[in-house]
Amino acid sequence: IDFKIITNNGNHERMKMLIDLKNIFARQLPKMPKEYIVRLVFDRNHESMCIVKDDTKVIGGICYRKYPTQRFAEIAFLAITANLQVKGYGTRLMNKFKEHIQKQDVEYLLTYADNYAIGYFRKQGFYQEIKMNPDRWKGFIKDYDGGTLMECYVHPSIDYGN
Ligand code: ACO
């Protein structure tokens, strides 16, 4: 498997991958309005890291937005396709994502975790206690009552690639 960073840049093959990822999110996050998922996945401020099998088959991914001046990123959506969940792909994806985002000088990750995903995020180093100063992130990300805000510190010198 490969991990590919994909943005909405008009490339046909990459657009197809974003559509596949959007469909995984829509199926795995049924409480999220579909139009909202489409809007963020194709928004130019958002990027996605896709897990790709056999060069073209998207089996999951993470959609996020970086706030470079604030040095944090918000994870909007994260999902693995149904029949491949709980096989370790979600952990590999998060490690790859941390490795990538660390190189972009991002120090914190924030996400509104669905209640049933809190356990997964805890295992990936996310906490409900927010250490970042509110000035740094409040007003940048939207409040969302359907989830629990969680934060992960991305240590600048940890090797997340292992
Ligand atoms: N609750 C508690 N623990 C969990 C959950 C969960 N919902 N899902 C996985 N875990 C645990 C696993 O048991 C495993 O523990 P272990 O290391 O002790 O064995 C660990 O977390 C990692 O498991 P993976 O196999 O790496 O996880 P997976 O590949 O299934 O990916 C994910 C996790 C992304 C949550 C996946 O199950 C999924 O797509 N679920 C449906 C969509 C979803 O809930 N997405 C997150 C919503 S919140 C958001 O998008 C911001």
PDB file of N, CA, C and O in Angstrom, residues 97-143:
ATOM      1  N   PHE A  97       0.564  10.223   8.594  1.00  0.00           N
ATOM      2  CA  PHE A  97       0.079  11.592   8.603  1.00  0.00           C
ATOM      3  C   PHE A  97       0.936  12.455   9.543  1.00  0.00           C
ATOM      4  O   PHE A  97       1.343  13.557   9.183  1.00  0.00           O
ATOM      5  N   LYS A  98       1.236  11.931  10.727  1.00  0.00           N
ATOM      6  CA  LYS A  98       2.072  12.689  11.668  1.00  0.00           C
ATOM      7  C   LYS A  98       3.461  12.945  11.075  1.00  0.00           C
ATOM      8  O   LYS A  98       4.017  14.032  11.210  1.00  0.00           O
ATOM      9  N   GLU A  99       3.996  11.936  10.401  1.00  0.00           N
ATOM     10  CA  GLU A  99       5.321  12.068   9.798  1.00  0.00           C
ATOM     11  C   GLU A  99       5.294  13.187   8.749  1.00  0.00           C
ATOM     12  O   GLU A  99       6.204  14.006   8.661  1.00  0.00           O
ATOM     13  N   HIS A 100       4.223  13.220   7.965  1.00  0.00           N
ATOM     14  CA  HIS A 100       4.081  14.227   6.915  1.00  0.00           C
ATOM     15  C   HIS A 100       3.912  15.629   7.509  1.00  0.00           C
ATOM     16  O   HIS A 100       4.580  16.575   7.102  1.00  0.00           O
ATOM     17  N   ILE A 101       3.032  15.732   8.475  1.00  0.00           N
ATOM     18  CA  ILE A 101       2.647  17.041   8.992  1.00  0.00           C
ATOM     19  C   ILE A 101       3.785  17.649   9.843  1.00  0.00           C
ATOM     20  O   ILE A 101       3.962  18.852   9.900  1.00  0.00           O
ATOM     21  N   GLN A 102       4.575  16.781  10.442  1.00  0.00           N
ATOM     22  CA  GLN A 102       5.749  17.200  11.221  1.00  0.00           C
ATOM     23  C   GLN A 102       6.720  17.967  10.311  1.00  0.00           C
ATOM     24  O   GLN A 102       7.293  18.971  10.716  1.00  0.00           O
ATOM     25  N   LYS A 103       6.867  17.483   9.082  1.00  0.00           N
ATOM     26  CA  LYS A 103       7.780  18.137   8.129  1.00  0.00           C
ATOM     27  C   LYS A 103       7.248  19.489   7.683  1.00  0.00           C
ATOM     28  O   LYS A 103       7.989  20.309   7.145  1.00  0.00           O
ATOM     29  N   GLN A 104       5.955  19.715   7.863  1.00  0.00           N
ATOM     30  CA  GLN A 104       5.346  20.995   7.485  1.00  0.00           C
ATOM     31  C   GLN A 104       5.343  21.950   8.668  1.00  0.00           C
ATOM     32  O   GLN A 104       4.622  22.936   8.647  1.00  0.00           O
ATOM     33  N   ASP A 105       6.076  21.595   9.705  1.00  0.00           N
ATOM     34  CA  ASP A 105       6.215  22.469  10.863  1.00  0.00           C
ATOM     35  C   ASP A 105       4.906  22.633  11.651  1.00  0.00           C
ATOM     36  O   ASP A 105       4.676  23.654  12.297  1.00  0.00           O
ATOM     37  N   VAL A 106       4.057  21.618  11.593  1.00  0.00           N
ATOM     38  CA  VAL A 106       2.820  21.625  12.378  1.00  0.00           C
ATOM     39  C   VAL A 106       3.127  21.017  13.742  1.00  0.00           C
ATOM     40  O   VAL A 106       3.808  19.993  13.839  1.00  0.00           O
ATOM     41  N   GLU A 107       2.634  21.677  14.797  1.00  0.00           N
ATOM     42  CA  GLU A 107       2.958  21.239  16.145  1.00  0.00           C
ATOM     43  C   GLU A 107       1.800  20.512  16.831  1.00  0.00           C
ATOM     44  O   GLU A 107       2.019  19.680  17.718  1.00  0.00           O
ATOM     45  N   TYR A 108       0.567  20.858  16.451  1.00  0.00           N
ATOM     46  CA  TYR A 108      -0.597  20.232  17.093  1.00  0.00           C
ATOM     47  C   TYR A 108      -1.615  19.790  16.057  1.00  0.00           C
ATOM     48  O   TYR A 108      -1.771  20.443  15.014  1.00  0.00           O
ATOM     49  N   LEU A 109      -2.312  18.713  16.393  1.00  0.00           N
ATOM     50  CA  LEU A 109      -3.471  18.274  15.606  1.00  0.00           C
ATOM     51  C   LEU A 109      -4.698  18.456  16.475  1.00  0.00           C
ATOM     52  O   LEU A 109      -4.654  18.171  17.681  1.00  0.00           O
ATOM     53  N   LEU A 110      -5.766  18.919  15.860  1.00  0.00           N
ATOM     54  CA  LEU A 110      -7.047  19.014  16.555  1.00  0.00           C
ATOM     55  C   LEU A 110      -8.075  18.246  15.752  1.00  0.00           C
ATOM     56  O   LEU A 110      -8.005  18.207  14.517  1.00  0.00           O
ATOM     57  N   THR A 111      -9.035  17.645  16.447  1.00  0.00           N
ATOM     58  CA  THR A 111     -10.144  17.010  15.738  1.00  0.00           C
ATOM     59  C   THR A 111     -11.365  16.943  16.630  1.00  0.00           C
ATOM     60  O   THR A 111     -11.235  16.860  17.855  1.00  0.00           O
ATOM     61  N   TYR A 112     -12.525  17.008  16.019  1.00  0.00           N
ATOM     62  CA  TYR A 112     -13.769  16.710  16.735  1.00  0.00           C
ATOM     63  C   TYR A 112     -14.033  15.225  16.510  1.00  0.00           C
ATOM     64  O   TYR A 112     -14.457  14.824  15.426  1.00  0.00           O
ATOM     65  N   ALA A 113     -13.763  14.429  17.537  1.00  0.00           N
ATOM     66  CA  ALA A 113     -13.900  12.973  17.402  1.00  0.00           C
ATOM     67  C   ALA A 113     -15.344  12.558  17.649  1.00  0.00           C
ATOM     68  O   ALA A 113     -15.972  13.026  18.598  1.00  0.00           O
ATOM     69  N   ASP A 114     -15.841  11.685  16.796  1.00  0.00           N
ATOM     70  CA  ASP A 114     -17.145  11.055  17.053  1.00  0.00           C
ATOM     71  C   ASP A 114     -16.998  10.220  18.310  1.00  0.00           C
ATOM     72  O   ASP A 114     -15.933   9.657  18.560  1.00  0.00           O
ATOM     73  N   ASN A 115     -18.098  10.112  19.063  1.00  0.00           N
ATOM     74  CA  ASN A 115     -17.974   9.399  20.339  1.00  0.00           C
ATOM     75  C   ASN A 115     -17.375   8.003  20.205  1.00  0.00           C
ATOM     76  O   ASN A 115     -16.521   7.626  20.987  1.00  0.00           O
ATOM     77  N   TYR A 116     -17.790   7.282  19.179  1.00  0.00           N
ATOM     78  CA  TYR A 116     -17.270   5.912  19.053  1.00  0.00           C
ATOM     79  C   TYR A 116     -15.850   5.867  18.492  1.00  0.00           C
ATOM     80  O   TYR A 116     -15.247   4.810  18.429  1.00  0.00           O
ATOM     81  N   ALA A 117     -15.298   7.029  18.116  1.00  0.00           N
ATOM     82  CA  ALA A 117     -13.908   7.037  17.633  1.00  0.00           C
ATOM     83  C   ALA A 117     -12.934   7.577  18.690  1.00  0.00           C
ATOM     84  O   ALA A 117     -11.729   7.605  18.456  1.00  0.00           O
ATOM     85  N   ILE A 118     -13.470   7.992  19.845  1.00  0.00           N
ATOM     86  CA  ILE A 118     -12.597   8.551  20.890  1.00  0.00           C
ATOM     87  C   ILE A 118     -11.517   7.530  21.287  1.00  0.00           C
ATOM     88  O   ILE A 118     -10.346   7.875  21.453  1.00  0.00           O
ATOM     89  N   GLY A 119     -11.921   6.259  21.396  1.00  0.00           N
ATOM     90  CA  GLY A 119     -10.979   5.196  21.782  1.00  0.00           C
ATOM     91  C   GLY A 119      -9.839   5.076  20.779  1.00  0.00           C
ATOM     92  O   GLY A 119      -8.667   4.950  21.161  1.00  0.00           O
ATOM     93  N   TYR A 120     -10.188   5.155  19.502  1.00  0.00           N
ATOM     94  CA  TYR A 120      -9.156   5.104  18.457  1.00  0.00           C
ATOM     95  C   TYR A 120      -8.209   6.289  18.603  1.00  0.00           C
ATOM     96  O   TYR A 120      -6.982   6.122  18.617  1.00  0.00           O
ATOM     97  N   PHE A 121      -8.751   7.506  18.746  1.00  0.00           N
ATOM     98  CA  PHE A 121      -7.895   8.690  18.830  1.00  0.00           C
ATOM     99  C   PHE A 121      -7.003   8.646  20.081  1.00  0.00           C
ATOM    100  O   PHE A 121      -5.835   9.039  20.020  1.00  0.00           O
ATOM    101  N   ARG A 122      -7.545   8.141  21.197  1.00  0.00           N
ATOM    102  CA  ARG A 122      -6.711   8.020  22.405  1.00  0.00           C
ATOM    103  C   ARG A 122      -5.490   7.159  22.114  1.00  0.00           C
ATOM    104  O   ARG A 122      -4.383   7.495  22.513  1.00  0.00           O
ATOM    105  N   LYS A 123      -5.729   6.056  21.419  1.00  0.00           N
ATOM    106  CA  LYS A 123      -4.608   5.154  21.100  1.00  0.00           C
ATOM    107  C   LYS A 123      -3.590   5.803  20.180  1.00  0.00           C
ATOM    108  O   LYS A 123      -2.452   5.373  20.105  1.00  0.00           O
ATOM    109  N   GLN A 124      -4.022   6.854  19.465  1.00  0.00           N
ATOM    110  CA  GLN A 124      -3.110   7.549  18.558  1.00  0.00           C
ATOM    111  C   GLN A 124      -2.479   8.781  19.225  1.00  0.00           C
ATOM    112  O   GLN A 124      -1.911   9.629  18.541  1.00  0.00           O
ATOM    113  N   GLY A 125      -2.661   8.917  20.538  1.00  0.00           N
ATOM    114  CA  GLY A 125      -2.002  10.023  21.250  1.00  0.00           C
ATOM    115  C   GLY A 125      -2.809  11.310  21.334  1.00  0.00           C
ATOM    116  O   GLY A 125      -2.245  12.373  21.584  1.00  0.00           O
ATOM    117  N   PHE A 126      -4.113  11.227  21.154  1.00  0.00           N
ATOM    118  CA  PHE A 126      -4.982  12.400  21.279  1.00  0.00           C
ATOM    119  C   PHE A 126      -5.582  12.448  22.682  1.00  0.00           C
ATOM    120  O   PHE A 126      -5.920  11.404  23.248  1.00  0.00           O
ATOM    121  N   TYR A 127      -5.725  13.687  23.201  1.00  0.00           N
ATOM    122  CA  TYR A 127      -6.276  13.894  24.546  1.00  0.00           C
ATOM    123  C   TYR A 127      -7.403  14.904  24.498  1.00  0.00           C
ATOM    124  O   TYR A 127      -7.399  15.807  23.658  1.00  0.00           O
ATOM    125  N   GLN A 128      -8.331  14.762  25.458  1.00  0.00           N
ATOM    126  CA  GLN A 128      -9.431  15.726  25.542  1.00  0.00           C
ATOM    127  C   GLN A 128      -8.976  17.044  26.162  1.00  0.00           C
ATOM    128  O   GLN A 128      -9.619  18.056  25.993  1.00  0.00           O
ATOM    129  N   GLU A 129      -7.873  16.984  26.884  1.00  0.00           N
ATOM    130  CA  GLU A 129      -7.337  18.210  27.460  1.00  0.00           C
ATOM    131  C   GLU A 129      -6.588  18.976  26.361  1.00  0.00           C
ATOM    132  O   GLU A 129      -5.659  18.424  25.744  1.00  0.00           O
ATOM    133  N   ILE A 130      -6.988  20.225  26.128  1.00  0.00           N
ATOM    134  CA  ILE A 130      -6.381  21.012  25.055  1.00  0.00           C
ATOM    135  C   ILE A 130      -5.266  21.880  25.654  1.00  0.00           C
ATOM    136  O   ILE A 130      -5.508  22.729  26.506  1.00  0.00           O
ATOM    137  N   LYS A 131      -4.044  21.612  25.195  1.00  0.00           N
ATOM    138  CA  LYS A 131      -2.875  22.315  25.743  1.00  0.00           C
ATOM    139  C   LYS A 131      -2.587  23.612  24.995  1.00  0.00           C
ATOM    140  O   LYS A 131      -1.958  24.514  25.526  1.00  0.00           O
ATOM    141  N   MET A 132      -3.024  23.668  23.750  1.00  0.00           N
ATOM    142  CA  MET A 132      -2.767  24.862  22.961  1.00  0.00           C
ATOM    143  C   MET A 132      -3.523  26.039  23.561  1.00  0.00           C
ATOM    144  O   MET A 132      -4.662  25.890  23.993  1.00  0.00           O
ATOM    145  N   ASN A 133      -2.897  27.201  23.525  1.00  0.00           N
ATOM    146  CA  ASN A 133      -3.563  28.415  23.981  1.00  0.00           C
ATOM    147  C   ASN A 133      -4.782  28.694  23.093  1.00  0.00           C
ATOM    148  O   ASN A 133      -4.664  28.635  21.872  1.00  0.00           O
ATOM    149  N   PRO A 134      -5.952  28.988  23.712  1.00  0.00           N
ATOM    150  CA  PRO A 134      -7.157  29.232  22.899  1.00  0.00           C
ATOM    151  C   PRO A 134      -6.966  30.290  21.810  1.00  0.00           C
ATOM    152  O   PRO A 134      -7.536  30.177  20.729  1.00  0.00           O
ATOM    153  N   ASP A 135      -6.148  31.330  22.084  1.00  0.00           N
ATOM    154  CA  ASP A 135      -5.907  32.379  21.079  1.00  0.00           C
ATOM    155  C   ASP A 135      -5.377  31.795  19.777  1.00  0.00           C
ATOM    156  O   ASP A 135      -5.518  32.392  18.716  1.00  0.00           O
ATOM    157  N   ARG A 136      -4.721  30.668  19.920  1.00  0.00           N
ATOM    158  CA  ARG A 136      -4.058  30.112  18.755  1.00  0.00           C
ATOM    159  C   ARG A 136      -5.018  29.360  17.836  1.00  0.00           C
ATOM    160  O   ARG A 136      -4.747  29.246  16.646  1.00  0.00           O
ATOM    161  N   TRP A 137      -6.112  28.829  18.395  1.00  0.00           N
ATOM    162  CA  TRP A 137      -6.998  28.010  17.549  1.00  0.00           C
ATOM    163  C   TRP A 137      -8.454  28.430  17.553  1.00  0.00           C
ATOM    164  O   TRP A 137      -9.170  28.168  16.603  1.00  0.00           O
ATOM    165  N   LYS A 138      -8.916  29.131  18.641  1.00  0.00           N
ATOM    166  CA  LYS A 138     -10.340  29.531  18.711  1.00  0.00           C
ATOM    167  C   LYS A 138     -10.635  30.509  17.597  1.00  0.00           C
ATOM    168  O   LYS A 138      -9.864  31.426  17.351  1.00  0.00           O
ATOM    169  N   GLY A 139     -11.746  30.299  16.933  1.00  0.00           N
ATOM    170  CA  GLY A 139     -12.105  31.183  15.824  1.00  0.00           C
ATOM    171  C   GLY A 139     -11.530  30.713  14.499  1.00  0.00           C
ATOM    172  O   GLY A 139     -11.991  31.113  13.441  1.00  0.00           O
ATOM    173  N   PHE A 140     -10.512  29.856  14.548  1.00  0.00           N
ATOM    174  CA  PHE A 140      -9.969  29.307  13.311  1.00  0.00           C
ATOM    175  C   PHE A 140     -10.766  28.081  12.878  1.00  0.00           C
ATOM    176  O   PHE A 140     -10.998  27.869  11.700  1.00  0.00           O
ATOM    177  N   ILE A 141     -11.147  27.266  13.870  1.00  0.00           N
ATOM    178  CA  ILE A 141     -11.931  26.080  13.511  1.00  0.00           C
ATOM    179  C   ILE A 141     -13.352  26.256  14.025  1.00  0.00           C
ATOM    180  O   ILE A 141     -13.593  26.943  15.008  1.00  0.00           O
ATOM    181  N   LYS A 142     -14.255  25.601  13.318  1.00  0.00           N
ATOM    182  CA  LYS A 142     -15.669  25.765  13.621  1.00  0.00           C
ATOM    183  C   LYS A 142     -16.053  24.903  14.812  1.00  0.00           C
ATOM    184  O   LYS A 142     -15.586  23.773  14.932  1.00  0.00           O
ATOM    185  N   ASP A 143     -16.923  25.424  15.680  1.00  0.00           N
ATOM    186  CA  ASP A 143     -17.478  24.594  16.749  1.00  0.00           C
ATOM    187  C   ASP A 143     -18.367  23.545  16.122  1.00  0.00           C
ATOM    188  O   ASP A 143     -18.992  23.791  15.105  1.00  0.00           O
TER     189      ASP A 143
END
